[in-house]
Amino acid sequence: MSALPFHRRKDVRLAWRYLIAVLLVIVFVFPVYWLFIISFKTPDEIFAFPPVWYPASIQFNNYAVLFKDGDAWSVWNSLVLASVSTFFAMIFGTIAAYSLVRFKTGGENLAVWIISQRMMPPVAIVFPLFLLYVYFGWVDTYHGLIILYTAFSLPYVIWMMRGYIEDIPLELEESALVDGCTRWEVLWKVVLPMARSGLFATAVFTFIFAWNDFLFALVLTRTEVTTYTVQVTHYFGGQSNFWAKIAAMSVLGTIPVFFTVAVMQRYLVRGISMGAVKG
Amino acid sequence: MSDLKITNLHKHYGAFHAVKGIDLDVPSGEFTVLVGPSGCGKSTLLRTIAGLEEASSGKVEIGGRDVTWARPRDRDIAMVFQNYALYPYLNVKENIAFGLRARKFASAEVEKRVARAAEMLGIGHLLQRFPRELSGGQRQRVAIGRAIVRDAILYLFDEPLSNLDAQLRDDMRVEIKRLHQELGRTMIYVTHDQIEAMTLADRIVLLRDGVIEQLGAPLDLFERPSTRFVAGFLGSPKMNFLNATLSPDGVTLADGTKLSLPGRKTSKAGQAVILGLRPQHIAMAGKTVAPGHERVPVTIELVQPTGSRVQVTMPLGGTSIVAELAAHDVSRPGEKTHIDIDMTRAVIIDPTTEKVI
Amino acid sequence: MPAIAVHPDRNFKYWLLTPAIFLLLLVGLFPLIYSLIVSFMRIDMMDTDTSFAGLYNYANLFKDSRLWWSLAHTLLITAIALPIELLLGLAMAYLFLEKMPGRQIFIALLVLPTIISPIVAGATWRLLFDNKYGPINQILGWFAGERVNALWTINPTLVYPAIIFCEIWQWTPFMFLILLAALSNVDKSQTEAAEIDGARFWRSFRYIVLPAIWPVMAIAILIRGLDLFRIFDIIWALTQGGPGTKTETISIYAYVQGFKQFETSYTAAIAFLVIAILTIVCTWAIRRMGLAK
């Protein structure tokens, strides 16, 4: 290749990069494609041999069944649980991060302890919590899971928001204090607007954590607040008859996340890179 | 009536003693400048007045009210910060209105006051812009506007001009002086720049290592410094300091030059002293020697024109001194000439206590 | 930088922390203490004996080969998947480091697997791996030239490749994104200077790029390592720990003990063991890497 002039070498390089990029996209996106496509297939197409690579026509019967049976309700449950817990985790986590950053409350030890909670294996805490929840009668309730999701997201929120809050010039807050704001007003009128993009990015990831949870929901729900992830596993079994339902349910549960990520993309890119850089 | 009264104020940061027992009384309507080198405690003092720092001990009274432990918002103060502290997510109008809104002013009143402040500062046309769309000088005007829309007893300025370039700084200095004259409010202004201090202040508080070194009207400090530090800090170019020995009717420099000190008798002949001469009090020799002046032969070493004036460096009494002369008195380096020193304004300093005798 | 004076609002900073600390104690400290206490009793489905049983459960932990196997399975998956995710993610980050038309679209598409729920990812691969109607065997058949009938989620020699492949598919994009952000922040002038000095790619990577991205990379490795250590969802969706207990990880095993066998005290002992190990390892790692700052 060294015989080629410089600009030609660059073209060849670019071509290779495109070729690899396309192959990667095929590998990584094909499973998603397959999931979506199964949800639109008729049973005959699903259980065809050899497999049908694309359905003859898009049909929504698989989804209609989910709505008719009321199974689709589980997506609504997930939405309520993830949204409300994200809301509270953002509030509690942001003010806690503010306290850690501005007042150095608890010093480094408290910060380390809080971050180390991010590492808690769910399976280790879910069992004692299950017994506690049984005692309180919180199993299979919205508030039970909301409290758990909120608490479980907090270390992440505090960790991320700490970085964003550190970037806010102290003078802005001091100026607001002199101008007549209370401490809470400073938080509301200065800190939150200044940390806006960080808040959005963190909120999206917090939402996704809660949305994607399976183990907590598996243990702590029965019938009332079943989340879509638990609902999907209800269709697992020896038989393959439920394939259409698995696929359709999965797609229903995936679209809100894709949608959120697409809408918030602007903040996410900044959030990821800043979070990564700041650690 | 005094708007600000500070009694025996101390501030510690751990082992570091930043403010060491300051007493200060600021009368209503006065423009007070806290000046001193960095680390002298001037900013800490201002922030303690604002309630942004906690006093370690002592008392702060604003408008006759003890506010030592009050929140910043309850102190009836307004403050302009060094880095402007503008909210990037609010436009100029809302930035100026921020304090009024925080204090729940009626919106008609807010409109009226913002308009008046904007007009006063000449930023009426910028009200809909955002801080990022403004120049440094415009941002500083908005920051000042945010303070003056309020009806505070005390207006605090924390080095507000230090981020501006030289030209803008001169303009804004005039602007602030004018505002003070128009509003007649009590203002406390922190700076490390002695020119700002001299030009703006009704009264200068010169701080050093957490204590007040000297306090008084700018010209008083300039003409009658109480210590070598004050004498050296104020004035540009800096005061010349020469080692000398007291004689019965004057001083003798290290090279034997004798200079008389009119109107001053001493009984301590033979004591080592430091003679302080302001560059402005040295002139080229005229036709006659004016009363109280001393004529000395010198060789010009270095010439630095500054426009209307020229700074001339020359050896004298075993060291180099600087004189500020009229531009057309200029001599060339190496030239031998004579200078007249106004000894009536010379300062004699005790080298051990560094106090002016 | 001096902090804002606190005196009149002395308790403000504690009010701010109160809800977060309360919730963290609920999910962090309560299970730890509870597990510790219950693990010294002998509570199971038949018996609610709350008298002190000493180290009975802990002694059992050491005799329980199924526990140690589950730990070994967990470490096996971690040891294989983590390096592959890291290297593949790094290679992909390099591929997309330079600008190229359509870069943003490629990146957006590649990120899709990561934002999908692990349970959905597992379910998807379950469908893909199906021996008869799944496309994987079909595609392998094209290369093999004959019909392939691999039982991916049943055959003991194939379940690990299946699980690890699914895991890599889902989480490599995560590594990729983080490393891409880290690489983009490496000072270009430094690598260019090295290139001018004639340094080969490897040397410039080893001595300039790696030290620069290491803080971020360390965090990514830590996060992924811990996630892999507690892997549950994907395996639950693919094999439920089967065939037999062949793919049982520590999380699956603890779940089975607690919620299928109702061995309350024994599960508490396992939970305490896992929490204790992870807390120590993490606190050490966080301090070591200076993450708290």
CSV table of C-alpha atoms in Angstrom, one decimal, chain A residues 141-279:
chain,number,residue,atom,x,y,z
A,141,THR,CA,-47.2,-2.4,45.6
A,142,TYR,CA,-46.1,0.6,43.6
A,143,HIS,CA,-44.6,2.4,46.5
A,144,GLY,CA,-42.6,-0.6,47.6
A,145,LEU,CA,-40.8,-0.9,44.2
A,146,ILE,CA,-40.5,2.9,43.9
A,147,ILE,CA,-38.7,3.2,47.2
A,148,LEU,CA,-36.4,0.4,46.2
A,149,TYR,CA,-35.6,1.7,42.7
A,150,THR,CA,-35.1,5.2,44.1
A,151,ALA,CA,-32.7,4.0,46.8
A,152,PHE,CA,-30.8,1.7,44.4
A,153,SER,CA,-30.3,4.6,41.9
A,154,LEU,CA,-29.1,7.1,44.4
A,155,PRO,CA,-25.4,6.2,44.4
A,156,TYR,CA,-25.3,6.6,40.7
A,157,VAL,CA,-27.2,9.9,40.7
A,158,ILE,CA,-25.1,11.3,43.6
A,159,TRP,CA,-21.9,10.2,41.8
A,160,MET,CA,-22.8,11.8,38.5
A,161,MET,CA,-24.4,15.0,40.0
A,162,ARG,CA,-21.3,15.6,42.1
A,163,GLY,CA,-19.3,16.2,39.0
A,164,TYR,CA,-21.8,18.5,37.5
A,165,ILE,CA,-22.3,20.5,40.7
A,166,GLU,CA,-18.5,21.0,41.1
A,167,ASP,CA,-18.5,22.8,37.8
A,168,ILE,CA,-20.9,25.5,39.0
A,169,PRO,CA,-19.1,28.7,40.0
A,170,LEU,CA,-19.5,29.4,43.7
A,171,GLU,CA,-20.0,33.1,43.0
A,172,LEU,CA,-23.3,32.4,41.3
A,173,GLU,CA,-24.7,30.9,44.5
A,174,GLU,CA,-23.2,33.5,46.7
A,175,SER,CA,-24.6,36.2,44.6
A,176,ALA,CA,-28.0,34.7,44.9
A,177,LEU,CA,-27.7,34.4,48.6
A,178,VAL,CA,-26.8,38.1,48.9
A,179,ASP,CA,-29.7,38.9,46.5
A,180,GLY,CA,-32.2,37.5,48.9
A,181,CYS,CA,-32.5,33.8,48.2
A,182,THR,CA,-32.8,31.2,50.9
A,183,ARG,CA,-30.6,28.1,50.7
A,184,TRP,CA,-33.4,26.1,49.1
A,185,GLU,CA,-34.1,28.9,46.6
A,186,VAL,CA,-30.4,28.9,45.6
A,187,LEU,CA,-30.8,25.1,44.9
A,188,TRP,CA,-33.9,25.7,42.9
A,189,LYS,CA,-33.1,28.9,41.1
A,190,VAL,CA,-29.3,28.5,40.5
A,191,VAL,CA,-28.0,25.0,41.0
A,192,LEU,CA,-30.7,23.1,39.1
A,193,PRO,CA,-30.7,25.4,36.1
A,194,MET,CA,-26.9,25.4,36.0
A,195,ALA,CA,-26.8,21.6,36.1
A,196,ARG,CA,-29.6,21.1,33.7
A,197,SER,CA,-27.9,19.1,31.0
A,198,GLY,CA,-26.3,16.9,33.6
A,199,LEU,CA,-29.6,16.4,35.3
A,200,PHE,CA,-31.2,15.2,32.0
A,201,ALA,CA,-28.4,12.9,31.1
A,202,THR,CA,-28.4,11.3,34.6
A,203,ALA,CA,-32.1,11.1,34.7
A,204,VAL,CA,-32.2,9.1,31.4
A,205,PHE,CA,-29.7,6.6,32.7
A,206,THR,CA,-31.5,6.3,36.0
A,207,PHE,CA,-34.7,5.7,34.2
A,208,ILE,CA,-33.2,3.0,32.1
A,209,PHE,CA,-31.8,1.2,35.1
A,210,ALA,CA,-35.2,1.1,36.8
A,211,TRP,CA,-36.9,0.3,33.5
A,212,ASN,CA,-34.6,-2.6,32.8
A,213,ASP,CA,-34.7,-4.1,36.3
A,214,PHE,CA,-35.8,-7.7,36.5
A,215,LEU,CA,-34.7,-9.3,39.7
A,216,PHE,CA,-36.3,-6.8,42.1
A,217,ALA,CA,-39.5,-6.9,40.2
A,218,LEU,CA,-39.4,-10.7,40.0
A,219,VAL,CA,-39.1,-11.0,43.8
A,220,LEU,CA,-41.3,-8.1,44.9
A,221,THR,CA,-44.2,-8.2,42.5
A,222,ARG,CA,-47.0,-10.8,42.1
A,223,THR,CA,-49.8,-9.7,39.8
A,224,GLU,CA,-50.6,-6.0,40.5
A,225,VAL,CA,-47.4,-4.2,39.6
A,226,THR,CA,-45.8,-6.8,37.3
A,227,THR,CA,-43.2,-5.1,35.1
A,228,TYR,CA,-42.8,-5.9,31.5
A,229,THR,CA,-39.5,-7.7,32.2
A,230,VAL,CA,-41.2,-10.1,34.5
A,231,GLN,CA,-44.1,-10.4,32.0
A,232,VAL,CA,-41.7,-11.4,29.3
A,233,THR,CA,-40.3,-14.3,31.4
A,234,HIS,CA,-43.9,-15.5,32.0
A,235,TYR,CA,-43.9,-16.6,28.4
A,236,PHE,CA,-40.7,-18.7,28.7
A,237,GLY,CA,-41.4,-22.3,28.9
A,238,GLY,CA,-40.7,-25.6,27.3
A,239,GLN,CA,-43.0,-24.8,24.3
A,240,SER,CA,-42.2,-22.3,21.7
A,241,ASN,CA,-45.8,-21.2,21.3
A,242,PHE,CA,-45.2,-18.0,23.1
A,243,TRP,CA,-42.5,-16.7,20.8
A,244,ALA,CA,-44.8,-14.1,19.3
A,245,LYS,CA,-45.7,-12.8,22.8
A,246,ILE,CA,-42.1,-12.8,23.9
A,247,ALA,CA,-41.1,-10.7,20.9
A,248,ALA,CA,-44.0,-8.3,21.0
A,249,MET,CA,-43.7,-7.8,24.8
A,250,SER,CA,-40.0,-7.2,24.5
A,251,VAL,CA,-40.6,-4.7,21.7
A,252,LEU,CA,-43.2,-2.9,23.7
A,253,GLY,CA,-40.8,-2.6,26.5
A,254,THR,CA,-37.9,-1.5,24.4
A,255,ILE,CA,-39.5,1.2,22.3
A,256,PRO,CA,-39.9,3.7,25.2
A,257,VAL,CA,-36.2,3.4,25.9
A,258,PHE,CA,-35.2,3.9,22.3
A,259,PHE,CA,-37.6,6.8,22.2
A,260,THR,CA,-36.2,8.4,25.3
A,261,VAL,CA,-32.6,7.9,24.2
A,262,ALA,CA,-33.3,9.4,20.8
A,263,VAL,CA,-35.0,12.5,22.2
A,264,MET,CA,-32.4,13.1,24.8
A,265,GLN,CA,-29.4,12.2,22.7
A,266,ARG,CA,-28.0,15.7,22.8
A,267,TYR,CA,-27.7,15.5,26.6
A,268,LEU,CA,-26.5,11.9,26.7
A,269,VAL,CA,-23.5,12.3,24.6
A,270,ARG,CA,-22.4,15.2,26.8
A,271,GLY,CA,-23.3,13.3,29.9
A,272,ILE,CA,-21.4,10.2,28.9
A,273,SER,CA,-18.3,12.0,27.9
A,274,MET,CA,-18.3,14.3,30.9
A,275,GLY,CA,-19.1,11.5,33.3
A,276,ALA,CA,-16.3,9.5,31.7
A,277,VAL,CA,-13.8,12.3,31.8
A,278,LYS,CA,-14.6,13.4,35.3
A,279,GLY,CA,-15.0,9.8,36.6
